[in-house]
Amino acid sequence: MCGIVGVVGDDFKVSDVVESLKRLEYRGYDSAGIAYVKDGKIKVFKSVGRIDVLKENLRDRLEDEISAGIAHTRWATHGAPNDTNAHPHTDCTGKIAVVHNGIIENFRELKALLEGLGHKFRSDTDTEVIAHIIEEEYTGDVFEAVMKAIRKLDGAYAIGVVHSDHPDVIVAARKGSPLVVGIGDGFSLIASDITPMLRYTKNFIFLEDGDVALLEDGNVRIFRIDGKAIDREVRRIDLSESVAEKGGYKHFMLKEIMEGPQTLVSAMTGRIKEGFVRIPELDEIDLSNISRINVVACGTSYHAAMFFKYFVEQHTDVDVSVEVASEFRYRRPHVDDKTLTLAISQSGETADTLESVRLAKRLGSNIVAITNVVGSTITREADISIMMNSGPEIGVAATKTYVAQLTVLALLGLQLIKDRGFWSGRHKRILDNLIRMPELFENVLSFSNDIRSVAKKYVNFGHFMYIGRGYGYITAMEGALKLKEISYIHAEAYPAGELKHGPIALLDENFPVFAISPSDSLYLKTKSNMIECKARNARIISVGTFGNDELSDLSDDVLSVPRVADELYPLVMAPIIQLFAYHMADLKGYDPDKPRNLAKSVTVE
Ligand code: M6R
């Protein structure tokens, strides 16, 4: 949650900082602000609302040249979203400004202490204490002051600090929240991820927890919190800035759904050899020796995890337990050194998933992470990381990364099947289908306009019931999540067989059913449930397999996908549920890229 950027060097203007910040708007967007050093003074501007509001308020200053600047886009934790609580926060003298992502857990004690020393606070945030402690510790060296200040902080932070007496300096520090340093020729940068910096540099240092960075124009030095200098690897990442642009699409979400075929290819590349799956990252693990797999994840990643459970348990003798990370971390899980823990997180920064990883590690489990973000915290805490290779996902709703997760998990499942001696012709067919999936996906994506036409008919309904059986239930869960998070329509997901144990009481002509009904081994069972829904006058949108003509008798609207192995329907149906949710949100006039109350990476519990 929250995004921070900072620039230091000779050629920057206010507009550069604002444009960079816009690349991080997916991380939070209830308020935004900037602080920059100009003519030996700190100027601060903050506005509630999106970054465009800030930009408009800065319209007469966008061309101002600055020596250093920091900016922040906020997802409120402490204090309501308003101008005062927006970052940056300053000290009493107005010479120090701070941006912060994370939560300072001991801020109340620190605030009371600082107030006792005469400091005056203006906001309700935890962050403001950081500015005042730095002020308290400052004796002429801003780096030393930050270093002393952060030793007093409990909790998580990524911070950027500027001081008007040090116009060419940013001090940055990281503990628990992501922060990357960009290195250029005569300038340097900080940001919560690499996307805002790609237009300036391809050379990055991913700070570790406990690192403090001193940026003076192009000169970057890294220290540990105890003051010892440390060398960190400078990594070159040859991504083009355009990966974080809409490329002609109305929204990032639509662009990212349409990137599905490439996402599939990228997730499979280098992982299939001579008719079998071999994920090179797993070479150090003996999969034939594992008796249990424990999977932790949240949201969409949790749905992908459920797919893995169904797949692996159906085809091998390995038990797979899947748990929402926010529950797992507070239980007494039965995990030990014979259990492999799989942590799935596209961002690699989800607080609950990271804590679950730490707990599983303490219990002796080996950790394999599946993530999309190079250098993310999870990649540092896991024993092994399997990258999804999807490129940045900017839309808050997970779309292409869900596709990548399913793909990587299908590959991992197939490797397990082989390594444990269960491989048969059926698995060869699944792998063949997976290899053909990019082409099948293109076909499904070409029905986007038909999906929009269906969405138009349902845009005014306030409730939806998503149902499915087996792998269809996974699609139902993810479909309902997508619909509610971006179109704010109430949607429930139930295993179709559970309907008559309660939820069917909800159904009537105003409560449509989205029935995931592929022509798989459970089709006849799902069909019976659809008939039961129809008998309650519910309208039905079914998602089935091309060629199943009876679906048009059973349903009001039918969307179809090509026939695939039962196990791969969640993949080939992903564009249908994603596009349906996207079009519903767009038809309602909502911005699907920035749904209310949400942020892309949930770095607080
Ligand atoms: O980055 P992660 O995969 O750990 O994120 C988990 C969830 O926060 C995420 O999937 C969330 O549910 C999305 N908004 C779904 O679209």
Coordinates of C-alpha atoms and ligand atoms in Angstrom, one line a residue:
M1 CA 0.0 0.0 0.0
C2 CA 1.2 3.5 -0.8
G3 CA 3.8 4.4 -3.4
I4 CA 6.9 6.6 -2.9
V5 CA 9.3 8.1 -5.4
G6 CA 12.3 10.4 -5.1
V7 CA 14.7 12.0 -7.4
V8 CA 18.0 13.8 -6.8
G9 CA 20.2 15.3 -9.5
D10 CA 20.5 18.5 -11.7
D11 CA 18.0 18.0 -14.5
F12 CA 14.7 17.3 -12.7
K13 CA 11.5 19.3 -12.7
V14 CA 8.5 19.1 -10.5
S15 CA 6.6 17.5 -13.5
D16 CA 9.1 14.6 -13.6
V17 CA 8.4 13.7 -10.0
V18 CA 4.6 13.9 -10.5
E19 CA 4.8 11.8 -13.7
S20 CA 6.9 9.2 -11.9
L21 CA 4.4 9.1 -9.1
K22 CA 1.6 8.4 -11.5
R23 CA 3.3 5.1 -12.3
L24 CA 2.7 4.0 -8.7
E25 CA -0.9 5.2 -8.5
Y26 CA -2.0 1.5 -8.5
R27 CA -0.5 1.2 -5.0
G28 CA -3.0 3.7 -3.4
Y29 CA -4.9 6.7 -4.6
D30 CA -6.8 8.4 -1.8
S31 CA -4.4 11.3 -1.6
A32 CA -1.0 12.4 -3.0
G33 CA 1.7 14.9 -2.3
I34 CA 5.2 16.1 -3.1
A35 CA 8.0 17.9 -1.3
Y36 CA 11.0 19.3 -3.2
V37 CA 14.0 21.4 -2.5
K38 CA 14.2 24.6 -4.4
D39 CA 16.3 27.7 -3.6
G40 CA 17.3 26.1 -0.3
K41 CA 13.7 25.7 0.9
I42 CA 11.4 22.8 1.1
K43 CA 8.1 23.3 -0.7
V44 CA 5.2 20.9 0.1
F45 CA 2.0 20.4 -1.9
K46 CA -0.6 17.8 -0.9
S47 CA -4.1 17.0 -2.2
V48 CA -6.8 14.5 -1.3
G49 CA -7.9 12.5 -4.3
R50 CA -5.9 11.1 -7.3
I51 CA -2.6 12.3 -8.5
D52 CA -4.2 14.3 -11.3
V53 CA -5.8 16.6 -8.6
L54 CA -2.3 17.2 -7.2
K55 CA -1.0 17.8 -10.7
E56 CA -3.7 20.4 -11.3
N57 CA -2.9 22.1 -8.1
L58 CA 0.7 22.3 -9.1
R59 CA 0.0 23.5 -12.7
D60 CA 2.0 26.8 -12.2
R61 CA 5.0 24.9 -10.8
L62 CA 5.3 21.9 -13.0
E63 CA 8.2 23.4 -14.9
D64 CA 10.1 24.4 -11.7
E65 CA 13.6 23.0 -11.6
I66 CA 14.5 21.2 -8.4
S67 CA 17.6 19.7 -6.8
A68 CA 15.8 16.9 -5.0
G69 CA 12.1 15.8 -4.6
I70 CA 10.1 13.1 -2.9
A71 CA 6.4 12.2 -3.5
H72 CA 3.8 9.8 -2.2
T73 CA 0.5 8.3 -3.3
R74 CA -1.5 7.1 -0.3
W75 CA -3.7 4.3 0.8
A76 CA -4.8 5.5 4.2
T77 CA -4.0 3.4 7.3
H78 CA -3.7 5.9 10.2
G79 CA -5.9 9.0 9.7
A80 CA -8.6 9.7 7.2
P81 CA -7.7 10.5 3.6
N82 CA -7.5 14.4 3.6
D83 CA -5.0 17.1 2.7
T84 CA -3.4 17.2 6.1
N85 CA -2.9 13.4 6.4
A86 CA -1.5 13.2 2.9
H87 CA 2.3 12.7 2.7
P88 CA 5.0 14.2 2.7
H89 CA 5.0 15.1 6.4
T90 CA 7.3 17.8 7.8
D91 CA 9.0 18.6 11.1
C92 CA 8.3 21.7 13.2
T93 CA 10.9 23.8 11.3
G94 CA 9.6 22.8 7.9
K95 CA 13.2 21.9 6.8
I96 CA 12.6 18.1 6.8
A97 CA 10.1 16.3 4.7
V98 CA 9.3 12.5 4.8
V99 CA 7.4 10.1 2.7
H100 CA 6.6 6.7 4.2
N101 CA 5.1 3.4 3.1
G102 CA 4.3 1.0 6.0
I103 CA 3.1 1.3 9.6
I104 CA 5.0 2.6 12.6
E105 CA 3.6 0.5 15.4
N106 CA 5.1 2.5 18.3
F107 CA 4.0 5.9 16.9
R108 CA 1.7 6.7 19.9
E109 CA 4.5 6.4 22.4
L110 CA 6.9 8.3 20.2
K111 CA 4.4 11.0 19.6
A112 CA 3.7 11.4 23.3
L113 CA 7.5 11.7 23.9
L114 CA 8.0 14.2 21.2
E115 CA 5.0 16.3 22.3
G116 CA 6.5 16.3 25.7
L117 CA 9.6 17.8 24.1
G118 CA 7.5 20.6 22.6
H119 CA 6.9 19.2 19.0
K120 CA 3.7 20.2 17.4
F121 CA 1.9 17.6 15.3
R122 CA -0.5 18.5 12.5
S123 CA -1.7 15.2 11.2
D124 CA -3.3 12.0 12.6
T125 CA -0.7 9.8 10.8
D126 CA 2.0 7.5 12.2
T127 CA 4.4 8.9 9.6
E128 CA 4.6 12.4 11.1
V129 CA 6.6 11.1 14.1
I130 CA 9.4 10.2 11.7
A131 CA 9.9 13.8 10.6
H132 CA 9.9 15.0 14.2
I133 CA 12.4 12.4 15.5
I134 CA 14.7 13.3 12.6
E135 CA 14.4 16.9 13.7
E136 CA 15.2 15.9 17.2
E137 CA 18.3 13.9 16.2
Y138 CA 19.6 16.5 13.6
T139 CA 22.9 18.2 14.4
G140 CA 24.0 19.0 10.9
D141 CA 24.2 15.6 9.3
V142 CA 20.8 14.5 7.8
F143 CA 22.1 10.9 7.2
E144 CA 23.1 10.5 10.8
A145 CA 19.8 11.9 12.0
V146 CA 17.8 9.5 9.8
M147 CA 20.0 6.6 11.0
K148 CA 19.4 7.5 14.7
A149 CA 15.7 8.1 14.0
I150 CA 14.9 4.7 12.4
R151 CA 16.6 2.9 15.2
K152 CA 13.7 4.1 17.3
L153 CA 11.0 2.9 15.0
D154 CA 9.1 -0.4 15.4
G155 CA 7.0 -1.6 12.5
A156 CA 7.4 -1.5 8.8
Y157 CA 8.7 1.3 6.7
A158 CA 10.2 2.4 3.4
I159 CA 11.0 6.1 3.7
G160 CA 12.5 8.9 1.7
V161 CA 13.7 12.0 3.4
V162 CA 14.8 15.4 2.1
H163 CA 16.3 18.3 4.1
S164 CA 16.5 21.9 2.9
D165 CA 20.1 22.3 4.2
H166 CA 21.2 19.4 2.0
P167 CA 19.6 20.2 -1.3
D168 CA 21.3 17.4 -3.3
V169 CA 20.6 14.6 -0.9
I170 CA 17.9 12.0 -0.3
V171 CA 18.2 9.5 2.6
A172 CA 16.1 6.4 2.1
A173 CA 15.6 3.4 4.4
R174 CA 13.8 0.1 4.2
K175 CA 12.4 -2.4 6.7
G176 CA 9.4 -4.5 5.7
S177 CA 8.2 -2.3 2.8
P178 CA 9.7 -2.4 -0.6
L179 CA 12.1 0.2 -1.8
V180 CA 14.4 0.2 -4.9
V181 CA 17.2 2.6 -5.8
G182 CA 17.7 3.6 -9.4
I183 CA 21.2 4.7 -10.5
G184 CA 21.8 7.1 -13.3
D185 CA 24.6 9.2 -14.7
G186 CA 24.7 12.2 -12.3
F187 CA 21.4 11.4 -10.7
S188 CA 19.7 8.8 -8.6
L189 CA 16.2 7.8 -7.7
I190 CA 14.1 5.8 -5.2
A191 CA 10.7 4.2 -5.7
S192 CA 8.5 1.5 -4.4
D193 CA 9.1 -0.5 -7.6
I194 CA 11.1 -0.1 -10.7
T195 CA 8.3 1.1 -13.0
P196 CA 8.6 4.8 -12.4
M197 CA 12.3 4.7 -12.9
L198 CA 12.4 2.8 -16.1
R199 CA 12.3 6.0 -18.2
Y200 CA 15.5 7.2 -16.5
T201 CA 17.6 4.1 -15.9
K202 CA 17.8 0.3 -16.1
N203 CA 20.2 -0.1 -13.2
F204 CA 18.7 -0.9 -9.8
I205 CA 19.6 -1.8 -6.3
F206 CA 16.9 -3.7 -4.4
L207 CA 17.3 -2.6 -0.8
E208 CA 17.2 -5.2 1.9
D209 CA 15.5 -4.9 5.2
G210 CA 17.7 -2.8 7.5
D211 CA 19.4 -1.0 4.6
V212 CA 19.8 2.8 4.6
A213 CA 20.7 4.5 1.3
L214 CA 22.4 7.9 0.9
L215 CA 21.8 9.4 -2.5
E216 CA 23.8 12.4 -3.5
D217 CA 23.2 13.1 -7.2
G218 CA 24.6 10.1 -9.0
N219 CA 26.5 8.8 -6.0
V220 CA 24.7 6.1 -4.0
R221 CA 26.0 4.5 -0.9
I222 CA 24.3 1.8 1.1
F223 CA 24.7 1.2 4.9
R224 CA 23.2 -1.2 7.4
I225 CA 21.2 0.2 10.2
D226 CA 24.3 -0.2 12.5
G227 CA 26.2 2.3 10.3
K228 CA 28.4 -0.3 8.4
A229 CA 28.8 0.4 4.7
I230 CA 27.7 -2.5 2.5
D231 CA 28.0 -3.4 -1.2
R232 CA 24.7 -4.3 -2.9
E233 CA 24.5 -5.8 -6.3
V234 CA 23.4 -3.4 -9.1
R235 CA 21.0 -5.3 -11.2
R236 CA 20.3 -4.4 -14.8
I237 CA 16.6 -4.8 -15.8
D238 CA 16.1 -4.3 -19.5
L239 CA 12.4 -3.6 -19.4
S240 CA 11.0 -0.9 -21.6
E241 CA 9.0 1.9 -20.0
S242 CA 6.1 0.9 -22.3
V243 CA 5.4 -2.2 -20.1
A244 CA 3.8 0.3 -17.7
E245 CA 1.7 2.1 -20.4
K246 CA -1.8 1.4 -21.6
G247 CA -0.7 0.9 -25.2
G248 CA -3.9 2.2 -26.8
Y249 CA -6.3 0.3 -24.4
K250 CA -8.8 2.2 -22.4
H251 CA -7.6 0.7 -19.2
F252 CA -4.6 -1.3 -17.9
M253 CA -7.0 -4.0 -16.9
L254 CA -8.2 -4.5 -20.4
K255 CA -4.6 -4.4 -21.7
E256 CA -3.5 -6.9 -19.2
I257 CA -6.3 -9.3 -19.9
M258 CA -5.5 -9.1 -23.6
E259 CA -1.8 -9.9 -22.8
G260 CA -3.0 -13.4 -21.7
P261 CA -1.5 -15.3 -24.6
Q262 CA 2.0 -13.7 -24.1
T263 CA 1.7 -14.3 -20.4
L264 CA 1.1 -18.0 -21.0
V265 CA 4.1 -18.2 -23.3
S266 CA 6.4 -16.3 -20.8
A267 CA 5.3 -18.5 -17.9
M268 CA 6.1 -21.7 -19.9
T269 CA 9.3 -20.6 -21.6
G270 CA 12.3 -22.7 -20.6
R271 CA 10.2 -25.0 -18.4
I272 CA 9.1 -27.7 -20.9
K273 CA 11.8 -30.0 -22.3
E274 CA 11.5 -33.1 -24.5
G275 CA 7.8 -33.6 -23.8
F276 CA 8.0 -33.2 -20.0
V277 CA 8.0 -30.3 -17.6
R278 CA 11.3 -29.4 -15.9
I279 CA 11.2 -26.1 -13.9
P280 CA 14.9 -25.3 -13.5
E281 CA 14.4 -23.4 -10.3
L282 CA 13.3 -26.7 -8.7
D283 CA 16.4 -28.6 -9.5
E284 CA 17.6 -28.4 -5.9
I285 CA 14.4 -30.1 -4.6
D286 CA 13.7 -33.8 -4.6
L287 CA 9.9 -33.7 -5.4
S288 CA 9.7 -37.5 -5.1
N289 CA 10.5 -37.1 -1.4
I290 CA 7.7 -34.8 -0.3
S291 CA 4.7 -36.1 1.5
R292 CA 2.7 -32.9 2.0
I293 CA 2.4 -29.4 0.4
N294 CA 1.1 -26.5 2.4
V295 CA 0.0 -23.5 0.3
V296 CA -0.5 -20.0 1.6
A297 CA -1.9 -17.1 -0.4
C298 CA -4.5 -14.4 -0.4
G299 CA -7.3 -13.3 -2.8
T300 CA -6.8 -14.3 -6.4
S301 CA -3.5 -16.1 -5.5
Y302 CA -5.6 -18.2 -3.1
H303 CA -7.9 -19.2 -5.9
A304 CA -4.9 -20.3 -8.0
A305 CA -3.7 -22.3 -4.9
M306 CA -7.0 -24.1 -4.8
F307 CA -6.5 -25.1 -8.5
F308 CA -3.2 -26.6 -7.5
K309 CA -4.8 -28.6 -4.7
Y310 CA -7.4 -30.0 -6.9
F311 CA -4.9 -30.9 -9.6
V312 CA -2.2 -32.4 -7.5
E313 CA -4.5 -34.4 -5.3
Q314 CA -6.3 -35.7 -8.3
H315 CA -3.2 -37.0 -10.0
T316 CA -0.7 -37.8 -7.2
D317 CA -0.5 -39.2 -3.7
V318 CA 0.6 -35.8 -2.2
D319 CA -1.7 -34.1 0.2
V320 CA -2.1 -30.4 -0.4
S321 CA -3.5 -28.1 2.2
V322 CA -4.4 -24.5 1.1
E323 CA -5.1 -21.8 3.5
V324 CA -5.8 -18.0 3.4
A325 CA -2.6 -16.5 4.7
S326 CA -4.3 -14.2 7.2
E327 CA -5.7 -17.3 8.9
F328 CA -2.7 -19.5 8.6
R329 CA -0.4 -17.1 10.4
Y330 CA -2.5 -17.1 13.5
R331 CA -3.2 -20.8 13.8
R332 CA -1.1 -23.7 15.0
P333 CA -0.5 -25.2 11.6
H334 CA 0.7 -28.8 11.2
V335 CA 3.8 -28.0 9.2
D336 CA 7.2 -29.5 9.6
D337 CA 10.4 -30.2 7.7
K338 CA 8.6 -32.9 5.7
T339 CA 6.2 -30.3 4.4
L340 CA 7.0 -28.1 1.4
T341 CA 5.4 -24.7 1.7
L342 CA 4.3 -22.9 -1.4
A343 CA 3.7 -19.2 -1.1
I344 CA 1.8 -17.6 -4.0
S345 CA 1.9 -13.8 -4.3
Q346 CA 2.1 -11.9 -7.5
S347 CA 3.4 -8.8 -5.7
G348 CA 5.7 -10.7 -3.4
E349 CA 4.9 -8.1 -0.7
T350 CA 1.6 -9.2 0.8
A351 CA 2.0 -8.9 4.5
D352 CA 0.0 -11.9 5.6
T353 CA 1.6 -14.2 3.0
L354 CA 5.1 -13.1 4.1
E355 CA 4.2 -13.7 7.8
S356 CA 2.9 -17.1 6.9
V357 CA 6.2 -17.8 5.1
R358 CA 8.1 -16.8 8.2
L359 CA 6.0 -19.0 10.4
A360 CA 6.3 -22.0 8.1
K361 CA 10.1 -21.5 8.0
R362 CA 10.3 -21.4 11.8
L363 CA 8.4 -24.7 11.8
G364 CA 11.1 -26.2 9.5
S365 CA 9.4 -26.1 6.2
N366 CA 11.2 -25.4 2.9
I367 CA 9.6 -22.4 1.1
V368 CA 9.0 -22.2 -2.6
A369 CA 7.6 -18.8 -3.7
I370 CA 5.7 -18.2 -6.9
T371 CA 5.8 -14.5 -7.6
N372 CA 5.9 -11.9 -10.4
V373 CA 8.1 -9.2 -8.9
V374 CA 11.8 -9.5 -9.2
G375 CA 13.6 -8.5 -6.0
S376 CA 10.3 -8.6 -4.0
T377 CA 10.5 -9.5 -0.3
I378 CA 9.2 -13.0 -0.8
T379 CA 12.0 -13.8 -3.2
R380 CA 14.4 -13.0 -0.4
E381 CA 12.6 -15.0 2.3
A382 CA 11.9 -18.1 0.2
D383 CA 14.4 -20.8 -0.4
I384 CA 13.4 -21.0 -4.0
S385 CA 11.5 -18.5 -6.2
I386 CA 9.7 -19.4 -9.4
M387 CA 9.0 -16.3 -11.3
M388 CA 5.8 -15.8 -13.2
N389 CA 7.5 -13.6 -15.8
S390 CA 4.3 -11.6 -16.6
G391 CA 5.9 -8.1 -16.7
P392 CA 4.4 -5.4 -14.4
E393 CA 0.7 -5.7 -13.7
I394 CA -0.6 -2.2 -13.1
G395 CA -4.4 -2.7 -12.8
V396 CA -5.3 -3.4 -9.2
A397 CA -7.3 -6.5 -10.2
A398 CA -5.1 -9.5 -10.8
T399 CA -5.7 -10.7 -14.3
K400 CA -2.7 -11.7 -16.3
T401 CA -0.9 -12.7 -13.1
Y402 CA -3.8 -15.1 -12.3
V403 CA -3.2 -16.7 -15.7
A404 CA 0.5 -16.9 -15.0
Q405 CA -0.1 -18.4 -11.6
L406 CA -2.4 -21.1 -13.0
T407 CA 0.2 -21.8 -15.7
V408 CA 3.1 -22.1 -13.3
L409 CA 1.0 -24.2 -11.0
A410 CA -0.1 -26.5 -13.8
L411 CA 3.6 -27.0 -14.7
L412 CA 4.6 -27.6 -11.2
G413 CA 1.7 -30.1 -10.9
L414 CA 2.8 -31.9 -14.0
Q415 CA 6.4 -32.1 -12.8
L416 CA 5.3 -33.6 -9.5
I417 CA 3.2 -36.1 -11.4
K418 CA 6.2 -37.2 -13.5
D419 CA 8.7 -37.1 -10.6
R420 CA 6.4 -39.3 -8.4
G421 CA 5.8 -41.8 -11.1
F422 CA 2.2 -41.1 -12.0
W423 CA 2.8 -39.9 -15.6
S424 CA 0.4 -41.3 -18.3
G425 CA -1.1 -40.5 -21.6
R426 CA -3.7 -38.3 -19.8
H427 CA -0.9 -36.1 -18.5
K428 CA 0.7 -35.8 -21.9
R429 CA -2.7 -34.6 -23.2
I430 CA -2.9 -32.0 -20.4
L431 CA 0.6 -30.7 -21.3
D432 CA -0.3 -30.6 -25.0
N433 CA -3.4 -28.6 -24.2
L434 CA -1.3 -26.2 -22.0
I435 CA 1.2 -25.7 -24.9
R436 CA -1.8 -24.9 -27.2
M437 CA -3.3 -22.6 -24.6
P438 CA -2.0 -19.2 -26.0
E439 CA -3.8 -20.0 -29.2
L440 CA -7.0 -21.1 -27.4
F441 CA -6.8 -17.9 -25.3
E442 CA -6.6 -15.7 -28.4
N443 CA -9.8 -17.3 -29.5
V444 CA -11.6 -16.6 -26.3
L445 CA -10.4 -13.0 -26.1
S446 CA -11.8 -12.4 -29.6
F447 CA -15.3 -12.7 -28.0
S448 CA -14.7 -9.6 -25.8
N449 CA -17.5 -7.7 -27.6
D450 CA -20.0 -10.6 -27.1
I451 CA -19.1 -10.6 -23.5
R452 CA -19.8 -6.9 -23.3
S453 CA -23.2 -7.4 -25.0
V454 CA -24.1 -9.9 -22.2
A455 CA -22.7 -7.5 -19.6
K456 CA -25.0 -4.8 -20.9
K457 CA -28.1 -6.9 -20.2
Y458 CA -27.0 -7.5 -16.6
V459 CA -25.4 -4.2 -15.6
N460 CA -28.3 -3.1 -13.4
F461 CA -28.5 -6.3 -11.3
G462 CA -27.3 -5.9 -7.7
H463 CA -26.4 -9.5 -7.0
F464 CA -24.9 -12.5 -8.7
M465 CA -24.4 -16.1 -7.7
Y466 CA -21.4 -17.8 -9.2
I467 CA -21.5 -21.6 -9.2
G468 CA -19.3 -24.4 -10.4
R469 CA -18.1 -27.9 -9.5
G470 CA -14.6 -29.1 -9.3
Y471 CA -12.3 -27.0 -11.4
G472 CA -15.4 -25.0 -12.2
Y473 CA -15.7 -23.9 -8.6
I474 CA -12.3 -22.3 -8.8
T475 CA -13.4 -20.2 -11.8
A476 CA -16.6 -19.3 -9.9
M477 CA -14.7 -18.1 -6.9
E478 CA -12.3 -16.0 -9.0
G479 CA -15.2 -14.7 -11.2
A480 CA -17.2 -13.5 -8.1
L481 CA -14.1 -11.8 -6.7
K482 CA -13.4 -10.0 -9.9
L483 CA -17.0 -8.8 -10.2
K484 CA -17.2 -7.4 -6.7
E485 CA -13.9 -5.8 -6.5
I486 CA -14.2 -3.7 -9.6
S487 CA -17.9 -3.3 -10.3
Y488 CA -19.0 -3.2 -6.6
I489 CA -21.8 -5.7 -7.3
H490 CA -22.5 -8.2 -4.6
A491 CA -21.3 -11.6 -5.9
E492 CA -21.2 -14.9 -4.1
A493 CA -19.4 -18.0 -5.2
Y494 CA -20.7 -21.5 -4.1
P495 CA -19.9 -25.0 -5.1
A496 CA -22.9 -25.8 -7.2
G497 CA -23.8 -28.7 -5.0
E498 CA -24.0 -26.4 -1.9
L499 CA -26.7 -24.3 -3.3
K500 CA -29.5 -26.3 -1.8
H501 CA -28.0 -26.1 1.6
G502 CA -29.0 -22.5 2.0
P503 CA -28.0 -20.0 -0.7
I504 CA -30.7 -21.1 -3.1
A505 CA -33.1 -19.2 -0.9
L506 CA -31.6 -16.0 -2.3
L507 CA -32.4 -16.8 -5.9
D508 CA -35.2 -15.2 -7.8
E509 CA -35.6 -13.2 -11.0
N510 CA -33.4 -10.4 -9.5
F511 CA -30.5 -12.7 -8.6
P512 CA -28.8 -14.0 -11.7
V513 CA -26.6 -17.1 -11.7
F514 CA -23.3 -17.3 -13.4
A515 CA -22.9 -21.0 -14.0
I516 CA -19.5 -22.4 -14.8
S517 CA -20.6 -25.4 -16.8
P518 CA -17.9 -26.8 -19.1
S519 CA -18.4 -30.2 -20.7
D520 CA -16.3 -31.9 -18.1
S521 CA -16.8 -35.0 -15.9
L522 CA -19.1 -33.1 -13.6
Y523 CA -21.2 -31.4 -16.3
L524 CA -24.4 -33.4 -15.7
K525 CA -24.2 -32.6 -11.9
T526 CA -23.8 -28.9 -12.7
K527 CA -26.6 -29.1 -15.2
S528 CA -29.0 -30.4 -12.5
N529 CA -28.1 -27.4 -10.3
M530 CA -28.8 -25.0 -13.2
I531 CA -32.2 -26.5 -13.7
E532 CA -32.9 -26.0 -9.9
C533 CA -31.9 -22.3 -10.3
K534 CA -34.1 -21.9 -13.3
A535 CA -37.0 -23.3 -11.3
R536 CA -36.5 -20.4 -8.9
N537 CA -36.8 -18.0 -11.9
A538 CA -33.1 -17.0 -11.7
R539 CA -31.6 -15.8 -15.0
I540 CA -28.6 -17.9 -16.0
I541 CA -25.4 -16.9 -17.8
S542 CA -23.6 -20.1 -18.5
V543 CA -20.0 -20.5 -19.5
G544 CA -19.6 -23.8 -21.3
T545 CA -17.8 -25.6 -24.0
F546 CA -18.3 -24.9 -27.7
G547 CA -20.7 -27.4 -29.2
N548 CA -22.8 -28.0 -26.1
D549 CA -26.1 -26.8 -27.7
E550 CA -28.3 -27.7 -24.8
L551 CA -26.8 -24.8 -22.7
S552 CA -28.9 -22.4 -24.7
D553 CA -32.1 -24.2 -23.5
L554 CA -30.8 -24.2 -19.9
S555 CA -29.6 -20.6 -19.8
D556 CA -30.6 -17.0 -20.8
D557 CA -27.1 -16.3 -22.1
V558 CA -24.3 -18.6 -23.1
L559 CA -20.5 -17.8 -23.4
S560 CA -18.3 -20.6 -24.7
V561 CA -14.7 -21.7 -24.7
P562 CA -12.8 -24.3 -26.7
R563 CA -12.8 -27.9 -25.3
V564 CA -9.7 -28.6 -23.2
A565 CA -8.7 -31.2 -20.6
D566 CA -11.0 -30.8 -17.5
E567 CA -8.1 -29.6 -15.5
L568 CA -7.4 -26.6 -17.8
Y569 CA -10.9 -25.1 -17.9
P570 CA -9.9 -22.5 -15.2
L571 CA -7.2 -21.3 -17.6
V572 CA -9.3 -21.1 -20.7
M573 CA -12.2 -19.6 -18.9
A574 CA -10.1 -16.9 -17.1
P575 CA -10.7 -14.3 -19.9
I576 CA -14.4 -14.8 -19.8
I577 CA -14.8 -14.0 -16.1
Q578 CA -12.2 -11.2 -16.3
L579 CA -13.8 -9.6 -19.3
F580 CA -17.3 -9.9 -17.9
A581 CA -16.2 -8.1 -14.7
Y582 CA -14.2 -5.5 -16.7
H583 CA -17.1 -4.6 -19.0
M584 CA -19.6 -4.5 -16.1
A585 CA -17.3 -2.0 -14.3
D586 CA -16.7 0.0 -17.4
L587 CA -20.4 0.1 -18.3
K588 CA -21.2 1.4 -14.8
G589 CA -18.6 4.2 -15.3
Y590 CA -16.1 2.9 -12.7
D591 CA -12.4 2.9 -13.2
P592 CA -11.5 -0.8 -13.1
D593 CA -7.8 0.0 -12.7
K594 CA -8.3 1.7 -9.4
P595 CA -11.2 0.2 -7.5
R596 CA -12.3 2.0 -4.4
N597 CA -10.8 1.1 -1.0
L598 CA -8.3 -1.3 -2.6
A599 CA -4.6 -1.1 -3.5
K600 CA -2.4 -3.4 -5.5
S601 CA 0.0 -4.7 -2.9
V602 CA -1.5 -5.2 0.5
T603 CA 1.6 -4.6 2.7
V604 CA -0.4 -4.2 5.9
E605 CA -2.3 -7.0 7.6
Ligands
M6R1 O1 0.1 -9.8 -4.5 P1 -0.7 -11.0 -4.0 O2 -0.9 -12.0 -5.1 O3 -0.2 -11.6 -2.8 O4 -2.1 -10.4 -3.7 C1 -3.1 -11.1 -3.1 C2 -4.4 -10.4 -3.2 O5 -4.3 -9.1 -2.5 C3 -4.9 -10.1 -4.6 O6 -5.0 -11.2 -5.4 C4 -6.2 -9.3 -4.6 O7 -7.2 -10.2 -4.1 C5 -6.5 -8.7 -5.9 N1 -7.2 -7.5 -5.7 C6 -7.3 -9.6 -6.8 O8 -7.7 -9.1 -8.0

